[in-house]
PDB file of C-alpha atoms in Angstrom:
ATOM      1  CA  MET A 173    -100.844 101.003-181.191  1.00  0.00           C
ATOM      2  CA  ASP A 174     -99.169 103.449-178.833  1.00  0.00           C
ATOM      3  CA  ILE A 175     -95.416 102.971-179.144  1.00  0.00           C
ATOM      4  CA  GLN A 176     -93.009 104.834-176.898  1.00  0.00           C
ATOM      5  CA  HIS A 177     -89.746 105.612-178.706  1.00  0.00           C
ATOM      6  CA  ASN A 178     -86.739 105.719-176.408  1.00  0.00           C
ATOM      7  CA  TYR A 179     -84.184 106.764-178.998  1.00  0.00           C
ATOM      8  CA  THR A 180     -81.376 107.322-176.498  1.00  0.00           C
ATOM      9  CA  SER A 181     -81.386 103.595-175.719  1.00  0.00           C
ATOM     10  CA  PHE A 182     -80.571 102.704-179.340  1.00  0.00           C
ATOM     11  CA  THR A 183     -76.905 102.041-178.573  1.00  0.00           C
ATOM     12  CA  HIS A 184     -77.892  99.467-175.963  1.00  0.00           C
ATOM     13  CA  HIS A 185     -80.665  97.830-177.961  1.00  0.00           C
ATOM     14  CA  SER A 186     -80.163  94.193-178.916  1.00  0.00           C
ATOM     15  CA  PRO A 187     -83.089  92.665-180.807  1.00  0.00           C
ATOM     16  CA  GLU A 188     -84.215  89.140-179.979  1.00  0.00           C
ATOM     17  CA  LEU A 189     -82.643  87.037-182.720  1.00  0.00           C
ATOM     18  CA  PHE A 190     -84.159  84.087-184.560  1.00  0.00           C
ATOM     19  CA  SER A 191     -83.478  81.962-187.645  1.00  0.00           C
ATOM     20  CA  ASP A 192     -85.928  83.198-190.244  1.00  0.00           C
ATOM     21  CA  LYS A 193     -85.051  80.674-192.924  1.00  0.00           C
ATOM     22  CA  LEU A 194     -82.835  77.624-193.342  1.00  0.00           C
ATOM     23  CA  THR A 195     -82.026  75.754-196.545  1.00  0.00           C
ATOM     24  CA  LEU A 196     -79.932  72.573-196.378  1.00  0.00           C
ATOM     25  CA  THR A 197     -78.625  70.573-199.339  1.00  0.00           C
ATOM     26  CA  MET A 198     -77.303  67.013-199.257  1.00  0.00           C
ATOM     27  CA  LYS A 199     -75.820  64.932-202.068  1.00  0.00           C
ATOM     28  CA  VAL A 200     -77.806  61.747-202.654  1.00  0.00           C
ATOM     29  CA  ASN A 201     -77.098  58.990-205.164  1.00  0.00           C
ATOM     30  CA  ARG A 202     -79.717  57.661-207.582  1.00  0.00           C
ATOM     31  CA  SER A 203     -80.889  54.818-205.346  1.00  0.00           C
ATOM     32  CA  GLY A 204     -81.142  57.233-202.436  1.00  0.00           C
ATOM     33  CA  GLN A 205     -83.335  59.553-204.486  1.00  0.00           C
ATOM     34  CA  ILE A 206     -85.640  56.655-205.329  1.00  0.00           C
ATOM     35  CA  ASP A 207     -85.849  55.657-201.650  1.00  0.00           C
ATOM     36  CA  ILE A 208     -86.584  59.193-200.487  1.00  0.00           C
ATOM     37  CA  ARG A 209     -89.190  59.806-203.198  1.00  0.00           C
ATOM     38  CA  SER A 210     -90.881  56.554-202.241  1.00  0.00           C
ATOM     39  CA  MET A 211     -90.903  57.476-198.537  1.00  0.00           C
ATOM     40  CA  LEU A 212     -92.317  60.920-199.312  1.00  0.00           C
ATOM     41  CA  LYS A 213     -95.191  59.340-201.234  1.00  0.00           C
ATOM     42  CA  GLU A 214     -95.826  56.724-198.529  1.00  0.00           C
ATOM     43  CA  THR A 215     -96.080  59.327-195.780  1.00  0.00           C
ATOM     44  CA  GLY A 216     -98.904  61.121-197.529  1.00  0.00           C
ATOM     45  CA  THR A 217     -96.997  64.105-198.878  1.00  0.00           C
ATOM     46  CA  ARG A 218     -97.757  65.264-202.369  1.00  0.00           C
ATOM     47  CA  LYS A 219     -95.975  66.862-205.253  1.00  0.00           C
ATOM     48  CA  SER A 220     -96.775  70.535-204.875  1.00  0.00           C
ATOM     49  CA  LYS A 221     -96.839  73.524-207.183  1.00  0.00           C
ATOM     50  CA  SER A 222     -97.294  75.961-204.311  1.00  0.00           C
ATOM     51  CA  LYS A 223     -94.574  78.470-203.523  1.00  0.00           C
ATOM     52  CA  PHE A 224     -92.371  78.380-200.445  1.00  0.00           C
ATOM     53  CA  GLY A 225     -91.517  82.023-200.104  1.00  0.00           C
ATOM     54  CA  THR A 226     -89.824  82.902-203.394  1.00  0.00           C
ATOM     55  CA  LEU A 227     -88.332  79.437-203.864  1.00  0.00           C
ATOM     56  CA  GLY A 228     -91.283  77.269-204.872  1.00  0.00           C
ATOM     57  CA  ASN A 229     -91.180  78.374-208.483  1.00  0.00           C
ATOM     58  CA  GLN A 230     -87.464  77.550-208.755  1.00  0.00           C
ATOM     59  CA  TYR A 231     -87.740  73.884-207.927  1.00  0.00           C
ATOM     60  CA  LYS A 232     -87.872  71.211-210.567  1.00  0.00           C
ATOM     61  CA  LYS A 233     -89.539  68.669-208.267  1.00  0.00           C
ATOM     62  CA  HIS A 234     -90.717  69.403-204.789  1.00  0.00           C
ATOM     63  CA  TYR A 235     -92.882  67.894-202.092  1.00  0.00           C
ATOM     64  CA  GLU A 236     -94.644  69.847-199.408  1.00  0.00           C
ATOM     65  CA  ILE A 237     -95.439  68.635-195.920  1.00  0.00           C
ATOM     66  CA  LYS A 238     -97.911  70.939-194.259  1.00  0.00           C
ATOM     67  CA  GLU A 239     -98.097  71.548-190.547  1.00  0.00           C
ATOM     68  CA  GLY A 240     -99.676  68.565-188.784  1.00  0.00           C
ATOM     69  CA  ILE A 241     -98.893  65.980-191.474  1.00  0.00           C
ATOM     70  CA  CYS A 242     -96.525  63.249-190.250  1.00  0.00           C
ATOM     71  CA  GLN A 243     -96.526  65.122-186.917  1.00  0.00           C
ATOM     72  CA  PHE A 244     -94.495  67.971-188.382  1.00  0.00           C
ATOM     73  CA  PRO A 245     -95.024  71.060-186.181  1.00  0.00           C
ATOM     74  CA  ILE A 246     -94.278  73.437-189.103  1.00  0.00           C
ATOM     75  CA  ARG A 247     -94.429  73.479-192.879  1.00  0.00           C
ATOM     76  CA  VAL A 248     -91.447  71.859-194.634  1.00  0.00           C
ATOM     77  CA  LEU A 249     -90.459  71.637-198.291  1.00  0.00           C
ATOM     78  CA  PHE A 250     -88.419  68.765-199.743  1.00  0.00           C
ATOM     79  CA  SER A 251     -86.874  69.024-203.206  1.00  0.00           C
ATOM     80  CA  ILE A 252     -85.261  66.206-205.173  1.00  0.00           C
ATOM     81  CA  GLU A 253     -82.905  67.608-207.805  1.00  0.00           C
ATOM     82  CA  PRO A 254     -83.978  71.153-206.812  1.00  0.00           C
ATOM     83  CA  THR A 255     -82.623  72.776-209.983  1.00  0.00           C
ATOM     84  CA  SER A 256     -81.269  71.610-213.319  1.00  0.00           C
ATOM     85  CA  LYS A 257     -77.774  72.402-212.021  1.00  0.00           C
ATOM     86  CA  ALA A 258     -78.256  70.482-208.762  1.00  0.00           C
ATOM     87  CA  ARG A 259     -78.827  66.934-209.930  1.00  0.00           C
ATOM     88  CA  GLY A 260     -78.249  64.239-207.343  1.00  0.00           C
ATOM     89  CA  TYR A 261     -79.208  66.454-204.398  1.00  0.00           C
ATOM     90  CA  LEU A 262     -81.896  66.617-201.758  1.00  0.00           C
ATOM     91  CA  ARG A 263     -82.857  70.068-200.539  1.00  0.00           C
ATOM     92  CA  LEU A 264     -84.764  70.900-197.363  1.00  0.00           C
ATOM     93  CA  ASP A 265     -86.398  74.280-196.637  1.00  0.00           C
ATOM     94  CA  PHE A 266     -88.169  75.415-193.488  1.00  0.00           C
ATOM     95  CA  ASN A 267     -88.551  78.379-191.156  1.00  0.00           C
ATOM     96  CA  PRO A 268     -87.011  77.620-187.714  1.00  0.00           C
ATOM     97  CA  ALA A 269     -88.601  80.794-186.289  1.00  0.00           C
ATOM     98  CA  HIS A 270     -91.932  78.941-186.238  1.00  0.00           C
ATOM     99  CA  LEU A 271     -90.532  76.242-183.949  1.00  0.00           C
ATOM    100  CA  GLN A 272     -90.810  76.303-180.172  1.00  0.00           C
ATOM    101  CA  LYS A 273     -88.374  74.492-177.883  1.00  0.00           C
ATOM    102  CA  GLU A 274     -91.004  71.853-177.148  1.00  0.00           C
ATOM    103  CA  ASP A 275     -91.246  71.147-180.917  1.00  0.00           C
ATOM    104  CA  ILE A 276     -87.612  70.050-181.324  1.00  0.00           C
ATOM    105  CA  VAL A 277     -88.085  66.355-180.535  1.00  0.00           C
ATOM    106  CA  LYS A 278     -91.303  66.231-182.546  1.00  0.00           C
ATOM    107  CA  PHE A 279     -89.597  67.789-185.563  1.00  0.00           C
ATOM    108  CA  ARG A 280     -86.673  65.356-185.426  1.00  0.00           C
ATOM    109  CA  LYS A 281     -88.977  62.347-185.194  1.00  0.00           C
ATOM    110  CA  ALA A 282     -91.105  63.604-188.057  1.00  0.00           C
ATOM    111  CA  LEU A 283     -88.022  64.197-190.206  1.00  0.00           C
ATOM    112  CA  GLU A 284     -86.731  60.706-189.476  1.00  0.00           C
ATOM    113  CA  SER A 285     -90.134  59.175-190.299  1.00  0.00           C
ATOM    114  CA  VAL A 286     -89.963  60.765-193.744  1.00  0.00           C
ATOM    115  CA  LEU A 287     -86.255  60.386-194.564  1.00  0.00           C
ATOM    116  CA  GLY A 288     -85.408  57.233-192.593  1.00  0.00           C
ATOM    117  CA  LYS A 289     -81.663  56.579-192.462  1.00  0.00           C
ATOM    118  CA  TYR A 290     -81.018  59.654-194.577  1.00  0.00           C
ATOM    119  CA  ALA A 291     -82.124  61.949-191.737  1.00  0.00           C
ATOM    120  CA  ARG A 292     -78.999  61.312-189.656  1.00  0.00           C
ATOM    121  CA  ARG A 293     -76.867  61.779-192.743  1.00  0.00           C
ATOM    122  CA  LEU A 294     -78.604  65.111-193.222  1.00  0.00           C
ATOM    123  CA  TYR A 295     -77.670  66.204-189.682  1.00  0.00           C
ATOM    124  CA  LYS A 296     -73.984  65.471-190.223  1.00  0.00           C
ATOM    125  CA  HIS A 297     -73.270  66.128-193.881  1.00  0.00           C
ATOM    126  CA  ALA A 298     -75.852  68.541-195.303  1.00  0.00           C
ATOM    127  CA  ARG A 299     -74.347  71.850-196.330  1.00  0.00           C
ATOM    128  CA  ILE A 300     -75.977  75.203-195.746  1.00  0.00           C
ATOM    129  CA  THR A 301     -77.340  76.819-198.878  1.00  0.00           C
ATOM    130  CA  ARG A 302     -78.862  79.726-197.015  1.00  0.00           C
ATOM    131  CA  LEU A 303     -79.453  80.802-193.426  1.00  0.00           C
ATOM    132  CA  ASP A 304     -81.242  84.002-192.450  1.00  0.00           C
ATOM    133  CA  ILE A 305     -80.715  85.301-188.902  1.00  0.00           C
ATOM    134  CA  ALA A 306     -83.047  88.172-188.094  1.00  0.00           C
ATOM    135  CA  GLY A 307     -84.244  90.526-185.386  1.00  0.00           C
ATOM    136  CA  ASP A 308     -86.862  93.274-185.161  1.00  0.00           C
ATOM    137  CA  ILE A 309     -86.535  96.787-183.773  1.00  0.00           C
ATOM    138  CA  VAL A 310     -89.239  99.421-183.212  1.00  0.00           C
ATOM    139  CA  TYR A 311     -87.660 102.194-185.276  1.00  0.00           C
ATOM    140  CA  PRO A 312     -88.761 103.544-188.680  1.00  0.00           C
ATOM    141  CA  ALA A 313     -86.595 102.161-191.486  1.00  0.00           C
ATOM    142  CA  GLY A 314     -86.332 105.670-192.919  1.00  0.00           C
ATOM    143  CA  ASP A 315     -84.531 106.851-189.769  1.00  0.00           C
ATOM    144  CA  LEU A 316     -81.743 104.306-190.163  1.00  0.00           C
ATOM    145  CA  MET A 317     -78.697 103.706-192.292  1.00  0.00           C
ATOM    146  CA  LEU A 318     -76.503 100.639-192.536  1.00  0.00           C
ATOM    147  CA  HIS A 319     -72.916  99.693-193.241  1.00  0.00           C
ATOM    148  CA  LEU A 320     -71.466  96.168-193.392  1.00  0.00           C
ATOM    149  CA  GLU A 321     -67.762  96.284-192.630  1.00  0.00           C
ATOM    150  CA  GLY A 322     -65.607  95.213-195.531  1.00  0.00           C
ATOM    151  CA  THR A 323     -68.086  96.024-198.291  1.00  0.00           C
ATOM    152  CA  LYS A 324     -68.625  99.078-200.469  1.00  0.00           C
ATOM    153  CA  ARG A 325     -71.846  98.027-202.147  1.00  0.00           C
ATOM    154  CA  SER A 326     -75.181  99.227-200.742  1.00  0.00           C
ATOM    155  CA  ARG A 327     -78.602  99.981-202.148  1.00  0.00           C
ATOM    156  CA  ILE A 328     -81.478 102.084-200.843  1.00  0.00           C
ATOM    157  CA  TYR A 329     -85.098 101.691-201.973  1.00  0.00           C
ATOM    158  CA  SER A 330     -87.963 104.134-201.424  1.00  0.00           C
ATOM    159  CA  ASN A 331     -91.722 103.916-201.920  1.00  0.00           C
ATOM    160  CA  ASP A 332     -93.821 106.168-204.170  1.00  0.00           C
ATOM    161  CA  ALA A 333     -93.983 108.772-201.408  1.00  0.00           C
ATOM    162  CA  GLY A 334     -90.192 108.984-201.280  1.00  0.00           C
ATOM    163  CA  GLU A 335     -89.979 107.229-197.905  1.00  0.00           C
ATOM    164  CA  VAL A 336     -87.147 104.744-197.403  1.00  0.00           C
ATOM    165  CA  GLU A 337     -88.587 101.203-197.263  1.00  0.00           C
ATOM    166  CA  SER A 338     -85.435  99.087-197.328  1.00  0.00           C
ATOM    167  CA  PHE A 339     -81.700  99.139-197.779  1.00  0.00           C
ATOM    168  CA  TYR A 340     -78.995  96.553-198.275  1.00  0.00           C
ATOM    169  CA  SER A 341     -75.290  96.296-197.612  1.00  0.00           C
ATOM    170  CA  GLY A 342     -73.164  93.786-199.447  1.00  0.00           C
ATOM    171  CA  SER A 343     -73.815  91.805-202.604  1.00  0.00           C
ATOM    172  CA  PRO A 344     -76.550  89.122-202.876  1.00  0.00           C
ATOM    173  CA  ARG A 345     -73.804  86.831-204.185  1.00  0.00           C
ATOM    174  CA  SER A 346     -71.458  87.405-201.242  1.00  0.00           C
ATOM    175  CA  VAL A 347     -71.258  85.149-198.185  1.00  0.00           C
ATOM    176  CA  TRP A 348     -72.914  87.790-195.971  1.00  0.00           C
ATOM    177  CA  TYR A 349     -75.656  90.152-197.073  1.00  0.00           C
ATOM    178  CA  ILE A 350     -77.427  92.513-194.662  1.00  0.00           C
ATOM    179  CA  ASN A 351     -80.987  93.584-195.385  1.00  0.00           C
ATOM    180  CA  VAL A 352     -82.968  96.145-193.360  1.00  0.00           C
ATOM    181  CA  TYR A 353     -86.579  96.738-194.348  1.00  0.00           C
ATOM    182  CA  ASN A 354     -89.998  97.969-193.255  1.00  0.00           C
ATOM    183  CA  LYS A 355     -91.672  94.827-191.927  1.00  0.00           C
ATOM    184  CA  ILE A 356     -95.092  96.474-191.680  1.00  0.00           C
ATOM    185  CA  ALA A 357     -95.021  97.409-195.382  1.00  0.00           C
ATOM    186  CA  GLU A 358     -94.033  93.840-196.257  1.00  0.00           C
ATOM    187  CA  ARG A 359     -96.971  92.441-194.272  1.00  0.00           C
ATOM    188  CA  ALA A 360     -99.322  94.865-195.988  1.00  0.00           C
ATOM    189  CA  SER A 361     -98.061  93.722-199.394  1.00  0.00           C
ATOM    190  CA  ARG A 362     -99.095  90.158-198.428  1.00  0.00           C
ATOM    191  CA  GLY A 363    -102.615  91.329-197.663  1.00  0.00           C
ATOM    192  CA  GLU A 364    -102.308  91.161-193.881  1.00  0.00           C
ATOM    193  CA  LYS A 365    -104.301  93.570-191.746  1.00  0.00           C
ATOM    194  CA  ILE A 366    -102.064  96.191-190.156  1.00  0.00           C
ATOM    195  CA  ASN A 367    -102.453  99.260-187.974  1.00  0.00           C
ATOM    196  CA  ALA A 368    -101.473 102.490-189.694  1.00  0.00           C
ATOM    197  CA  ASP A 369     -99.511 103.518-186.597  1.00  0.00           C
ATOM    198  CA  ASP A 370     -97.462 100.318-186.380  1.00  0.00           C
ATOM    199  CA  ILE A 371     -93.696 100.690-186.715  1.00  0.00           C
ATOM    200  CA  LEU A 372     -91.410  97.668-187.066  1.00  0.00           C
ATOM    201  CA  THR A 373     -88.111  97.256-188.918  1.00  0.00           C
ATOM    202  CA  ARG A 374     -86.558  93.863-189.676  1.00  0.00           C
ATOM    203  CA  ILE A 375     -82.766  93.458-189.609  1.00  0.00           C
ATOM    204  CA  GLU A 376     -81.797  90.359-191.589  1.00  0.00           C
ATOM    205  CA  ALA A 377     -78.317  88.876-191.945  1.00  0.00           C
ATOM    206  CA  ARG A 378     -78.266  86.369-194.811  1.00  0.00           C
ATOM    207  CA  PHE A 379     -75.549  83.721-194.853  1.00  0.00           C
ATOM    208  CA  HIS A 380     -75.104  82.318-198.348  1.00  0.00           C
ATOM    209  CA  PRO A 381     -71.843  80.360-198.694  1.00  0.00           C
ATOM    210  CA  ASP A 382     -72.619  79.408-202.322  1.00  0.00           C
ATOM    211  CA  LYS A 383     -69.768  77.189-203.564  1.00  0.00           C
ATOM    212  CA  GLU A 384     -68.222  76.688-200.128  1.00  0.00           C
ATOM    213  CA  ARG A 385     -69.219  73.420-198.453  1.00  0.00           C
ATOM    214  CA  VAL A 386     -70.282  74.689-195.027  1.00  0.00           C
ATOM    215  CA  THR A 387     -72.133  72.309-192.727  1.00  0.00           C
ATOM    216  CA  LEU A 388     -74.091  73.345-189.650  1.00  0.00           C
ATOM    217  CA  TYR A 389     -71.247  72.063-187.485  1.00  0.00           C
ATOM    218  CA  ASP A 390     -68.739  74.149-189.452  1.00  0.00           C
ATOM    219  CA  LEU A 391     -70.827  77.262-188.905  1.00  0.00           C
ATOM    220  CA  PHE A 392     -71.574  76.794-185.202  1.00  0.00           C
ATOM    221  CA  SER A 393     -68.174  75.456-184.183  1.00  0.00           C
ATOM    222  CA  LYS A 394     -66.350  77.678-181.711  1.00  0.00           C
ATOM    223  CA  ASN A 395     -63.506  77.704-184.217  1.00  0.00           C
ATOM    224  CA  SER A 396     -65.816  78.889-186.987  1.00  0.00           C
ATOM    225  CA  CYS A 397     -64.359  81.702-189.085  1.00  0.00           C
ATOM    226  CA  TYR A 398     -67.547  82.591-190.952  1.00  0.00           C
ATOM    227  CA  GLY A 399     -68.569  85.416-188.633  1.00  0.00           C
ATOM    228  CA  LYS A 400     -65.274  86.180-186.904  1.00  0.00           C
ATOM    229  CA  GLY A 401     -64.374  89.827-187.077  1.00  0.00           C
ATOM    230  CA  ARG A 402     -67.356  90.661-189.296  1.00  0.00           C
ATOM    231  CA  THR A 403     -69.574  93.452-188.022  1.00  0.00           C
ATOM    232  CA  PHE A 404     -72.240  95.754-189.348  1.00  0.00           C
ATOM    233  CA  THR A 405     -73.350  99.076-187.934  1.00  0.00           C
ATOM    234  CA  LEU A 406     -76.729 100.774-187.818  1.00  0.00           C
ATOM    235  CA  TYR A 407     -76.867 104.538-187.499  1.00  0.00           C
ATOM    236  CA  ARG A 408     -80.017 106.486-186.616  1.00  0.00           C
ATOM    237  CA  ILE A 409     -80.589 109.965-187.992  1.00  0.00           C
ATOM    238  CA  PRO A 410     -83.457 111.989-186.427  1.00  0.00           C
ATOM    239  CA  GLY A 411     -86.384 112.579-188.778  1.00  0.00           C
ATOM    240  CA  ASP A 412     -86.141 116.368-188.579  1.00  0.00           C
ATOM    241  CA  CYS A 413     -82.582 116.211-189.927  1.00  0.00           C
ATOM    242  CA  HIS A 414     -83.337 114.120-193.027  1.00  0.00           C
ATOM    243  CA  ASN A 415     -83.260 116.992-195.520  1.00  0.00           C
ATOM    244  CA  PHE A 416     -79.823 118.010-194.314  1.00  0.00           C
ATOM    245  CA  THR A 417     -78.405 114.494-194.129  1.00  0.00           C
ATOM    246  CA  THR A 418     -79.861 112.723-197.205  1.00  0.00           C
ATOM    247  CA  LYS A 419     -76.559 112.815-199.082  1.00  0.00           C
ATOM    248  CA  PHE A 420     -74.679 111.847-195.937  1.00  0.00           C
ATOM    249  CA  ILE A 421     -76.958 108.845-195.272  1.00  0.00           C
ATOM    250  CA  GLN A 422     -76.570 107.509-198.813  1.00  0.00           C
ATOM    251  CA  GLU A 423     -72.805 108.039-198.844  1.00  0.00           C
ATOM    252  CA  SER A 424     -72.445 106.339-195.433  1.00  0.00           C
ATOM    253  CA  ALA A 425     -74.473 103.362-196.608  1.00  0.00           C
ATOM    254  CA  ARG A 426     -72.239 102.993-199.651  1.00  0.00           C
ATOM    255  CA  SER A 427     -68.814 103.776-198.234  1.00  0.00           C
ATOM    256  CA  GLY A 428     -69.001 103.885-194.450  1.00  0.00           C
ATOM    257  CA  LEU A 429     -69.189 106.676-191.911  1.00  0.00           C
ATOM    258  CA  SER A 430     -65.556 107.831-192.037  1.00  0.00           C
ATOM    259  CA  VAL A 431     -65.526 108.200-195.839  1.00  0.00           C
ATOM    260  CA  ALA A 432     -68.834 110.071-195.809  1.00  0.00           C
ATOM    261  CA  LEU A 433     -67.558 112.521-193.191  1.00  0.00           C
ATOM    262  CA  ALA A 434     -64.315 113.067-195.075  1.00  0.00           C
ATOM    263  CA  ARG A 435     -66.231 114.123-198.197  1.00  0.00           C
ATOM    264  CA  MET A 436     -68.302 116.759-196.370  1.00  0.00           C
ATOM    265  CA  SER A 437     -67.447 120.400-195.851  1.00  0.00           C
ATOM    266  CA  LYS A 438     -66.112 121.460-192.450  1.00  0.00           C
ATOM    267  CA  GLU A 439     -69.446 123.039-191.477  1.00  0.00           C
ATOM    268  CA  GLU A 440     -71.494 120.028-192.608  1.00  0.00           C
ATOM    269  CA  ARG A 441     -69.165 117.634-190.805  1.00  0.00           C
ATOM    270  CA  LYS A 442     -69.474 119.613-187.578  1.00  0.00           C
ATOM    271  CA  GLU A 443     -73.282 119.532-187.748  1.00  0.00           C
ATOM    272  CA  VAL A 444     -73.486 115.797-188.507  1.00  0.00           C
ATOM    273  CA  LEU A 445     -71.046 114.892-185.740  1.00  0.00           C
ATOM    274  CA  HIS A 446     -73.135 116.964-183.346  1.00  0.00           C
ATOM    275  CA  ILE A 447     -76.273 115.025-184.362  1.00  0.00           C
ATOM    276  CA  LEU A 448     -74.554 111.658-184.009  1.00  0.00           C
ATOM    277  CA  ASP A 449     -72.947 112.578-180.705  1.00  0.00           C
ATOM    278  CA  THR A 450     -76.090 113.941-179.045  1.00  0.00           C
ATOM    279  CA  GLU A 451     -78.543 111.335-180.304  1.00  0.00           C
ATOM    280  CA  TYR A 452     -76.561 108.212-179.289  1.00  0.00           C
ATOM    281  CA  THR A 453     -77.194 106.713-182.688  1.00  0.00           C
ATOM    282  CA  PHE A 454     -74.451 104.097-183.067  1.00  0.00           C
ATOM    283  CA  ARG A 455     -75.060 100.376-182.741  1.00  0.00           C
ATOM    284  CA  THR A 456     -72.547  97.797-183.990  1.00  0.00           C
ATOM    285  CA  TYR A 457     -73.516  94.137-184.262  1.00  0.00           C
ATOM    286  CA  SER A 458     -71.148  91.153-184.440  1.00  0.00           C
ATOM    287  CA  LEU A 459     -72.095  88.486-186.975  1.00  0.00           C
ATOM    288  CA  ASP A 460     -70.285  85.881-184.880  1.00  0.00           C
ATOM    289  CA  THR A 461     -72.532  86.750-181.924  1.00  0.00           C
ATOM    290  CA  TRP A 462     -75.583  86.440-184.166  1.00  0.00           C
ATOM    291  CA  ILE A 463     -74.466  82.981-185.300  1.00  0.00           C
ATOM    292  CA  GLN A 464     -73.751  81.677-181.804  1.00  0.00           C
ATOM    293  CA  SER A 465     -77.126  82.971-180.549  1.00  0.00           C
ATOM    294  CA  GLN A 466     -79.011  80.307-182.504  1.00  0.00           C
ATOM    295  CA  SER A 467     -79.250  77.723-179.714  1.00  0.00           C
ATOM    296  CA  LEU A 468     -82.501  76.284-181.094  1.00  0.00           C
ATOM    297  CA  LEU A 469     -80.792  75.200-184.310  1.00  0.00           C
ATOM    298  CA  LYS A 470     -77.958  73.626-182.332  1.00  0.00           C
ATOM    299  CA  SER A 471     -80.477  71.632-180.296  1.00  0.00           C
ATOM    300  CA  LEU A 472     -82.512  70.730-183.367  1.00  0.00           C
ATOM    301  CA  PHE A 473     -79.560  69.055-185.056  1.00  0.00           C
ATOM    302  CA  CYS A 474     -77.833  67.853-181.858  1.00  0.00           C
ATOM    303  CA  LEU A 475     -74.744  69.932-182.566  1.00  0.00           C
ATOM    304  CA  LYS A 476     -71.842  69.714-180.150  1.00  0.00           C
ATOM    305  CA  THR A 477     -69.665  72.708-180.865  1.00  0.00           C
ATOM    306  CA  LYS A 478     -66.488  72.007-178.947  1.00  0.00           C
ATOM    307  CA  SER A 479     -63.361  73.596-180.317  1.00  0.00           C
ATOM    308  CA  ARG A 480     -61.408  71.441-182.721  1.00  0.00           C
ATOM    309  CA  LYS A 481     -57.768  70.875-182.037  1.00  0.00           C
TER     310      LYS A 481
END
């Protein structure tokens, strides 16, 4: 694959965003669980031991509906009492990125055929357990560094050759967690055929409200506070400057650009600022913009996001 790298356009680059994963959880009483389990069996779904990403092995009881069954356009996983700590809950997992606009009505009808009256309750009252909003850019992961505003915790991982494969900003237990990783390497690890010259980096913003009861409406409301004022910044360092800037990259990922610069000598600071200034390497993303970009999810759950008074 012949890829033309226009590095000077990095500051203007906005990846096409999509929802890479959505997990919804809804409280259901005992009779509701019996009804839902019965409907799942009647519609031809089966109790499954297969994994859904990394979640399949965490579920106590789960039912899988494969693409095409019950007219579902994508694979969906239903879990009744998903974990020993989540008794009395129904959990739904699927990947919205696999849906097209023309699949929205089909998906809603299929969901209602399986859950019956509980489907509409799911639309209104289910809380978000996890939502991944992602985008891809054609830049090597090793040429990038990341900082999520308001956090000091970051991690960087390299492969056996010493090349940076992924890095994270924030804590996995925090509401927002930014992950940037080599998508080509991930595909190769799954056994997919790849071209040795392919370059693709995935930027993934994970929303994990944990104990907060956040519904889809709460998140997408124009008065939503979950992404307001939160930003993260990607910086690109040219490959031929890596030896000089290794310490700077790691310090910036942990503590932010200003702190990293302050800890450098005057000569080092001058050189780094020259690199950053001449290579147009800054790009700041707003998490609120990323949230509001997910129009497909809004349509899927018929969300009207007028401002609340």
